[in-house]
Tab-separated table of C-alpha atoms and ligand atoms in Angstrom:
chain	number	residue	atom	x	y	z
A	119	UNK	CA	-11.940	-0.939	-21.367
A	120	UNK	CA	-11.887	-0.775	-17.574
A	121	UNK	CA	-12.802	2.726	-16.478
A	122	UNK	CA	-13.039	3.907	-12.858
A	123	UNK	CA	-13.346	7.212	-10.998
A	124	UNK	CA	-9.574	7.267	-10.570
A	125	UNK	CA	-9.188	7.386	-14.379
A	126	UNK	CA	-11.201	10.618	-14.380
A	127	UNK	CA	-9.480	12.067	-11.303
A	128	UNK	CA	-5.988	11.495	-12.701
A	129	UNK	CA	-6.764	11.881	-16.412
A	130	UNK	CA	-5.576	8.361	-17.352
A	131	UNK	CA	-6.862	5.524	-19.563
A	132	UNK	CA	-6.121	2.580	-17.245
A	133	UNK	CA	-6.483	2.473	-13.434
A	134	UNK	CA	-2.890	1.298	-12.943
A	135	UNK	CA	-0.504	3.476	-10.924
A	136	UNK	CA	3.248	3.115	-10.512
A	137	UNK	CA	4.129	3.530	-6.821
A	138	UNK	CA	6.759	6.224	-6.287
A	139	UNK	CA	9.777	4.215	-5.133
A	140	UNK	CA	12.789	6.030	-3.686
A	141	UNK	CA	15.922	4.852	-5.492
A	142	UNK	CA	13.923	2.678	-7.898
A	143	UNK	CA	11.858	5.111	-9.983
A	144	UNK	CA	13.541	7.410	-12.480
A	145	UNK	CA	12.231	9.452	-15.405
A	146	UNK	CA	12.258	6.650	-18.042
A	147	UNK	CA	10.102	4.354	-15.865
A	148	UNK	CA	7.715	7.075	-14.671
A	149	UNK	CA	7.205	8.442	-18.188
A	150	UNK	CA	6.777	4.942	-19.654
A	151	UNK	CA	3.931	4.145	-17.261
A	152	UNK	CA	2.175	7.436	-18.051
A	153	UNK	CA	2.753	6.960	-21.797
A	154	UNK	CA	1.238	3.452	-21.523
A	155	UNK	CA	-2.009	4.979	-20.245
A	156	UNK	CA	-1.319	4.327	-16.566
A	157	UNK	CA	-0.037	6.848	-14.034
A	158	UNK	CA	3.678	7.147	-13.288
A	159	UNK	CA	4.894	8.404	-9.906
A	160	UNK	CA	8.424	9.468	-9.029
A	161	UNK	CA	9.862	8.472	-5.646
A	162	UNK	CA	12.051	11.202	-4.151
A	163	UNK	CA	13.826	9.759	-1.125
A	164	UNK	CA	17.108	9.021	-2.955
A	165	UNK	CA	17.377	12.540	-4.432
A	166	UNK	CA	18.431	15.955	-3.249
A	167	UNK	CA	16.520	19.041	-4.412
A	168	UNK	CA	18.636	19.620	-7.542
A	169	UNK	CA	18.368	15.957	-8.616
A	170	UNK	CA	14.612	16.012	-8.064
A	171	UNK	CA	14.266	19.124	-10.190
A	172	UNK	CA	16.310	17.505	-13.003
A	173	UNK	CA	14.370	14.228	-12.813
A	174	UNK	CA	11.006	16.001	-13.051
A	175	UNK	CA	12.355	17.899	-16.069
A	176	UNK	CA	13.457	14.585	-17.615
A	177	UNK	CA	9.950	13.144	-17.150
A	178	UNK	CA	8.470	16.169	-18.923
A	179	UNK	CA	10.911	15.667	-21.823
A	180	UNK	CA	9.572	12.122	-22.238
A	181	UNK	CA	5.842	12.633	-21.776
A	182	UNK	CA	3.144	15.253	-21.771
A	183	UNK	CA	0.877	12.887	-19.831
A	184	UNK	CA	0.068	13.419	-16.131
A	185	UNK	CA	2.419	12.008	-13.472
A	186	UNK	CA	2.919	12.258	-9.722
A	187	UNK	CA	5.684	12.896	-7.181
A	188	UNK	CA	5.937	10.920	-3.943
A	189	UNK	CA	7.156	12.173	-0.566
A	190	UNK	CA	7.805	10.156	2.576
A	191	UNK	CA	6.322	12.482	5.164
A	192	UNK	CA	8.384	11.407	8.183
A	193	UNK	CA	11.567	12.667	6.520
A	194	UNK	CA	10.178	15.277	4.120
A	195	UNK	CA	12.574	18.142	3.520
A	196	UNK	CA	11.101	21.561	2.868
A	197	UNK	CA	13.584	22.278	0.069
A	198	UNK	CA	12.543	19.097	-1.752
A	199	UNK	CA	8.827	19.616	-1.187
A	200	UNK	CA	9.156	23.128	-2.594
A	201	UNK	CA	10.680	21.705	-5.804
A	202	UNK	CA	7.687	19.387	-6.185
A	203	UNK	CA	5.173	22.175	-5.592
A	204	UNK	CA	6.919	24.476	-8.073
A	205	UNK	CA	6.785	21.706	-10.707
A	206	UNK	CA	2.984	21.440	-10.304
A	207	UNK	CA	2.620	17.692	-10.960
A	208	UNK	CA	-0.890	16.254	-11.431
A	209	UNK	CA	-0.579	14.420	-8.116
A	210	UNK	CA	1.432	14.592	-4.919
A	211	UNK	CA	1.576	11.161	-3.293
A	212	UNK	CA	2.358	10.849	0.401
A	213	UNK	CA	3.146	7.979	2.729
A	214	UNK	CA	4.569	7.179	6.144
A	215	UNK	CA	3.691	10.233	8.232
A	216	UNK	CA	4.535	10.527	11.889
A	217	UNK	CA	1.481	10.537	14.133
A	218	UNK	CA	2.145	14.127	15.224
A	219	UNK	CA	2.517	15.540	11.703
A	220	UNK	CA	-0.196	17.827	10.424
A	221	UNK	CA	-1.347	16.177	7.194
A	222	UNK	CA	-3.760	18.938	6.198
A	223	UNK	CA	-0.908	21.423	6.009
A	224	UNK	CA	0.936	19.336	3.371
A	225	UNK	CA	-2.269	18.389	1.553
A	226	UNK	CA	-3.424	22.004	1.353
A	227	UNK	CA	-0.128	23.169	-0.108
A	228	UNK	CA	-0.343	20.451	-2.762
A	229	UNK	CA	-3.968	21.356	-3.528
A	230	UNK	CA	-3.051	25.049	-3.778
A	231	UNK	CA	-0.656	24.117	-6.608
A	232	UNK	CA	-3.452	22.383	-8.480
A	233	UNK	CA	-2.350	18.832	-7.614
A	234	UNK	CA	-4.501	15.945	-6.444
A	235	UNK	CA	-3.433	14.377	-3.159
A	236	UNK	CA	-2.964	10.655	-2.590
A	237	UNK	CA	-2.011	9.069	0.727
A	238	UNK	CA	-0.882	5.484	1.249
A	239	UNK	CA	-1.778	3.697	4.472
A	240	UNK	CA	-1.337	0.190	5.828
A	241	UNK	CA	-4.099	0.559	8.419
A	242	UNK	CA	-7.615	2.009	8.528
A	243	UNK	CA	-7.064	4.716	11.218
A	244	UNK	CA	-4.252	6.260	9.157
A	245	UNK	CA	-6.495	6.275	6.069
A	246	UNK	CA	-9.248	8.001	8.064
A	247	UNK	CA	-6.778	10.610	9.308
A	248	UNK	CA	-5.739	11.325	5.696
A	249	UNK	CA	-9.363	11.428	4.516
A	250	UNK	CA	-10.189	13.985	7.221
A	251	UNK	CA	-7.132	16.021	6.199
A	252	UNK	CA	-8.451	16.291	2.635
A	253	UNK	CA	-6.844	13.480	0.600
A	254	UNK	CA	-8.451	12.825	-2.796
A	255	UNK	CA	-7.325	9.201	-3.133
A	256	UNK	CA	-6.272	6.629	-0.532
A	257	UNK	CA	-4.022	3.646	-1.102
A	258	UNK	CA	-4.563	0.486	0.941
A	259	UNK	CA	-1.079	-1.032	1.107
A	260	UNK	CA	-1.038	-4.640	2.242
A	261	UNK	CA	1.881	-6.270	3.978
A	262	UNK	CA	2.530	-8.445	0.902
A	263	UNK	CA	3.985	-5.375	-0.800
A	264	UNK	CA	7.640	-4.709	-1.468
A	265	UNK	CA	9.432	-1.921	0.388
A	266	UNK	CA	8.175	-0.543	3.699
A	267	UNK	CA	4.908	-2.038	4.884
A	268	UNK	CA	2.597	-2.490	7.844
A	269	UNK	CA	1.045	-5.666	9.207
A	270	UNK	CA	-2.365	-5.971	7.519
A	271	UNK	CA	-2.782	-8.012	4.333
A	272	UNK	CA	-4.491	-6.466	1.300
A	273	UNK	CA	-7.442	-8.875	1.277
A	274	UNK	CA	-8.993	-7.681	4.588
A	275	UNK	CA	-7.437	-4.172	4.587
A	276	UNK	CA	-8.803	-3.016	1.231
A	277	UNK	CA	-12.553	-3.570	1.800
A	278	UNK	CA	-12.278	-2.205	5.341
A	279	UNK	CA	-10.611	0.938	4.052
A	280	UNK	CA	-13.064	1.318	1.156
A	281	UNK	CA	-15.939	1.263	3.644
A	282	UNK	CA	-14.240	3.545	6.167
A	283	UNK	CA	-13.348	6.370	3.781
A	284	UNK	CA	-16.338	6.107	1.391
A	285	UNK	CA	-17.017	7.770	-0.972
A	286	UNK	CA	-13.301	8.525	-1.464
A	287	UNK	CA	-11.637	6.244	-4.031
A	288	UNK	CA	-9.117	3.674	-2.813
A	289	UNK	CA	-6.310	1.980	-4.768
A	290	UNK	CA	-5.003	-1.413	-3.726
A	291	UNK	CA	-1.228	-1.906	-3.353
A	292	UNK	CA	0.687	-5.025	-2.452
A	293	UNK	CA	0.662	-8.452	-4.034
A	294	UNK	CA	-0.650	-7.326	-7.431
A	295	UNK	CA	1.326	-8.114	-10.561
A	296	UNK	CA	-1.254	-9.181	-13.143
A	297	UNK	CA	-4.844	-8.912	-14.312
A	298	UNK	CA	-6.065	-11.387	-11.706
A	299	UNK	CA	-4.906	-8.970	-9.016
A	300	UNK	CA	-6.582	-6.009	-10.732
A	301	UNK	CA	-9.879	-7.893	-11.166
A	302	UNK	CA	-9.715	-9.052	-7.533
A	303	UNK	CA	-9.009	-5.556	-6.231
A	304	UNK	CA	-11.899	-4.086	-8.256
A	305	UNK	CA	-14.190	-6.803	-6.847
A	306	UNK	CA	-13.163	-5.780	-3.327
A	307	UNK	CA	-14.109	-2.171	-4.010
A	308	UNK	CA	-10.864	-0.631	-5.246
A	309	UNK	CA	-10.922	1.970	-8.014
A	310	UNK	CA	-7.572	0.733	-9.310
A	311	UNK	CA	-4.202	-0.668	-8.307
A	312	UNK	CA	-0.792	0.706	-7.377
A	313	UNK	CA	2.143	-1.488	-8.355
A	314	UNK	CA	5.783	-1.501	-7.374
A	315	UNK	CA	7.456	-4.874	-7.837
A	316	UNK	CA	5.940	-5.661	-11.267
A	317	UNK	CA	7.286	-2.397	-12.682
A	318	UNK	CA	10.733	-3.023	-11.185
A	319	UNK	CA	11.122	-6.023	-13.519
A	320	UNK	CA	10.707	-4.024	-16.734
A	321	UNK	CA	13.084	-2.817	-19.424
A	322	UNK	CA	12.589	0.776	-18.294
A	323	UNK	CA	13.261	0.110	-14.586
A	324	UNK	CA	16.514	1.618	-13.278
A	325	UNK	CA	17.372	-1.469	-11.197
A	326	UNK	CA	20.577	-3.396	-11.906
A	327	UNK	CA	19.820	-6.288	-14.316
A	328	UNK	CA	20.777	-8.800	-11.587
A	329	UNK	CA	18.103	-7.362	-9.274
A	330	UNK	CA	15.466	-7.512	-12.017
A	331	UNK	CA	16.445	-11.136	-12.612
A	332	UNK	CA	16.180	-11.947	-8.905
A	333	UNK	CA	12.536	-10.791	-9.021
A	334	UNK	CA	11.940	-13.098	-11.992
A	335	UNK	CA	13.750	-15.953	-10.196
A	336	UNK	CA	11.828	-15.467	-6.941
A	337	UNK	CA	9.031	-17.905	-6.141
A	338	UNK	CA	7.493	-15.279	-3.845
A	339	UNK	CA	8.386	-17.267	-0.700
A	340	UNK	CA	11.840	-15.771	-0.253
A	341	UNK	CA	11.038	-12.381	1.299
A	342	UNK	CA	11.172	-11.382	4.936
A	343	UNK	CA	9.917	-8.468	7.033
A	344	UNK	CA	12.997	-6.920	8.542
A	345	UNK	CA	14.476	-3.775	10.081
A	346	UNK	CA	18.041	-4.717	9.102
A	347	UNK	CA	18.341	-2.468	5.992
A	348	UNK	CA	16.974	0.506	7.959
A	349	UNK	CA	19.315	-0.102	10.890
A	350	UNK	CA	22.217	-0.024	8.447
A	351	UNK	CA	21.026	3.188	6.794
A	352	UNK	CA	20.131	4.654	10.213
A	353	UNK	CA	16.664	5.694	9.050
A	354	UNK	CA	14.027	5.130	11.709
A	355	UNK	CA	10.660	4.701	9.974
A	356	UNK	CA	7.497	5.383	11.959
A	357	UNK	CA	6.185	1.862	12.423
A	358	UNK	CA	7.306	0.245	9.170
A	359	UNK	CA	9.070	-2.997	8.496
A	360	UNK	CA	10.819	-3.482	5.194
A	361	UNK	CA	9.955	-6.450	2.956
A	362	UNK	CA	13.196	-7.586	1.382
A	363	UNK	CA	14.767	-10.626	-0.221
A	364	UNK	CA	16.031	-13.025	2.479
A	365	UNK	CA	19.608	-13.073	1.155
A	366	UNK	CA	23.045	-13.426	2.743
A	367	UNK	CA	23.016	-9.785	3.863
A	368	UNK	CA	19.821	-10.317	5.885
A	369	UNK	CA	20.881	-13.735	7.215
A	370	UNK	CA	24.304	-12.419	8.294
A	371	UNK	CA	22.806	-9.805	10.645
A	372	UNK	CA	19.601	-11.518	11.725
A	373	UNK	CA	19.613	-11.783	15.535
A	374	UNK	CA	22.717	-9.555	15.703
A	375	UNK	CA	20.986	-6.248	15.077
A	376	UNK	CA	22.952	-4.630	17.909
A	377	UNK	CA	26.163	-5.168	15.900
A	378	UNK	CA	24.639	-3.209	13.020
A	379	UNK	CA	23.921	-0.311	15.365
A	380	UNK	CA	27.606	-0.308	16.331
A	381	UNK	CA	28.896	-0.451	12.744
A	382	UNK	CA	26.103	1.120	10.711
A	383	UNK	CA	28.258	3.489	8.658
A	384	UNK	CA	30.630	0.731	7.503
A	385	UNK	CA	27.780	-1.711	6.771
A	386	UNK	CA	25.858	0.960	4.860
A	387	UNK	CA	28.943	1.512	2.684
A	388	UNK	CA	29.175	-2.220	1.924
A	389	UNK	CA	25.458	-2.390	1.073
A	390	UNK	CA	25.737	0.640	-1.216
A	391	UNK	CA	28.714	-0.907	-3.044
A	392	UNK	CA	26.828	-4.194	-3.424
A	393	UNK	CA	23.880	-2.287	-4.878
A	394	UNK	CA	26.037	-0.548	-7.484
A	395	UNK	CA	27.739	-3.839	-8.360
A	396	UNK	CA	24.474	-5.770	-8.683
A	397	UNK	CA	25.545	-8.169	-5.918
A	398	UNK	CA	22.290	-9.959	-5.062
A	399	UNK	CA	23.782	-11.651	-1.986
A	400	UNK	CA	25.072	-8.568	-0.206
A	401	UNK	CA	22.757	-5.759	-1.300
A	402	UNK	CA	19.404	-4.961	0.268
A	403	UNK	CA	16.797	-5.951	-2.341
A	404	UNK	CA	13.173	-4.986	-1.748
A	405	UNK	CA	10.353	-6.703	-3.578
A	406	UNK	CA	6.909	-7.993	-2.758
A	407	UNK	CA	5.487	-11.498	-2.469
A	408	UNK	CA	4.004	-10.973	-5.933
A	409	UNK	CA	7.524	-11.557	-7.305
A	410	UNK	CA	6.277	-15.152	-7.430
A	411	UNK	CA	3.806	-14.073	-10.133
A	412	UNK	CA	6.471	-12.450	-12.315
A	413	UNK	CA	8.318	-14.695	-14.762
A	414	UNK	CA	9.790	-12.318	-17.317
A	415	UNK	CA	11.193	-8.836	-17.806
A	416	UNK	CA	8.899	-6.965	-20.181
A	417	UNK	CA	8.399	-3.446	-21.430
A	418	UNK	CA	6.148	-1.231	-19.320
A	419	UNK	CA	3.699	-1.045	-22.232
A	420	UNK	CA	3.389	-4.841	-22.320
A	421	UNK	CA	2.914	-4.990	-18.541
A	422	UNK	CA	0.061	-2.465	-18.641
A	423	UNK	CA	-1.598	-4.036	-21.703
A	424	UNK	CA	-1.312	-7.580	-20.306
A	425	UNK	CA	-2.817	-6.575	-16.953
A	426	UNK	CA	-5.751	-4.827	-18.602
A	427	UNK	CA	-6.431	-7.653	-21.070
A	428	UNK	CA	-6.276	-10.334	-18.399
A	429	UNK	CA	-8.553	-8.394	-16.038
A	430	UNK	CA	-11.055	-7.765	-18.836
A	431	UNK	CA	-11.049	-11.474	-19.764
A	432	UNK	CA	-11.787	-12.403	-16.148
A	433	UNK	CA	-14.540	-9.818	-15.706
A	434	UNK	CA	-16.147	-10.445	-19.106
A	435	UNK	CA	-15.392	-14.133	-19.573
A	436	UNK	CA	-14.903	-16.081	-16.347
A	437	UNK	CA	-16.996	-14.288	-13.716
A	438	UNK	CA	-20.362	-14.057	-15.557
A	439	UNK	CA	-20.250	-17.831	-16.167
A	440	UNK	CA	-20.263	-18.421	-12.406
A	441	UNK	CA	-23.783	-17.013	-12.113
A	442	UNK	CA	-26.739	-19.448	-12.197
B	232	FMN	C1	12.179	-0.862	-3.823
B	232	FMN	C2	10.912	-0.213	-3.318
B	232	FMN	C3	10.961	1.116	-2.895
B	232	FMN	C4	9.801	1.736	-2.453
B	232	FMN	N1	9.863	3.068	-2.082
B	232	FMN	C5	8.717	3.725	-1.749
B	232	FMN	C6	8.748	5.125	-1.493
B	232	FMN	O1	9.787	5.779	-1.555
B	232	FMN	N2	7.557	5.731	-1.198
B	232	FMN	C7	6.372	5.048	-1.140
B	232	FMN	O2	5.338	5.666	-0.883
B	232	FMN	N3	6.322	3.719	-1.367
B	232	FMN	C8	7.460	3.042	-1.693
B	232	FMN	N4	7.408	1.683	-1.958
B	232	FMN	C9	6.127	0.973	-1.859
B	232	FMN	C10	5.318	1.090	-3.155
B	232	FMN	O3	4.815	2.405	-3.270
B	232	FMN	C11	4.106	0.122	-3.181
B	232	FMN	O4	3.282	0.326	-2.080
B	232	FMN	C12	4.498	-1.344	-3.230
B	232	FMN	O5	5.599	-1.562	-4.061
B	232	FMN	C13	3.297	-2.148	-3.722
B	232	FMN	O6	3.500	-3.514	-3.581
B	232	FMN	P1	4.142	-4.456	-4.723
B	232	FMN	O7	5.602	-4.187	-4.658
B	232	FMN	O8	3.767	-5.819	-4.276
B	232	FMN	O9	3.543	-4.044	-6.033
B	232	FMN	C14	8.568	1.028	-2.395
B	232	FMN	C15	8.541	-0.306	-2.828
B	232	FMN	C16	9.682	-0.931	-3.294
B	232	FMN	C17	9.595	-2.353	-3.781
């Protein structure tokens, strides 16, 4: 059994957290992670307030275990945030704040509802800002991760962040899909891991089967950091690039970003249709470099159990033998 401070803080058996992913986390996936002894988090950016309310209700129908709700701070809508606060989840997870946003205001409102506060950062200064604003848990997100990321890789970022915000607990996100990643993150000072891509390739994930298969098929070398999907959706993120599959959609517009700005609405429509149709060439597909570590679609329960068993084998079996 691997037990860390984050297990106590969140009331979970295993220090494995599902990252809240807008458009890619729905009630069945969130509840499955919590039911497996990890911690499920719901991404909110693809919902409106009524959908968010329904989805939180659907999680509660599937589990009585703790779960979290994620908000992207740069585009947080008061109506949506109010739904989350009313629902009183165990955790409110934040990410991607603008520099001029007052973090302590959001953190305090979450705390006042009895929730823990987690903040994800891709750089140390942002983690320090969140620590000073009262976060309970920080997430060091490396650039290997799927979705929107910064420029620092997990390997240097995590220990720097652990030291900077000590004694606050830090989770490692980005590049982790198995027990080797969990054992490595713990060795670097993390109190657990936060996973996106690995949970996207599960039975319970809401992704189109073709997109799950493209994660399995990926050798991990086929992603690119790009602004193309965001230009099409006309969402300006504060300092993030998006790590996505380098497919025909990305190659078509690479170097012609100005054309996207001219035709964003039409291109966004095409991308949305490709997403619904499971068209892996013309949709925007976000996954991390750790897709290269994923070779099958499994149940969430198997994913969590396999990660824990492999990490325990490494910690108990392989590492002690290295000592002379
Ligand atoms: C499709 C996708 C959507 C994501 N959406 C969000 C989001 O809405 N909010 C957020 O905080 N992080 C989001 N992330 C980032 C994850 O929380 C997490 O940091 C990342 O997936 C970890 O790296 P990994 O994919 O290598 O496991 C997203 C990631 C992916 C792949």
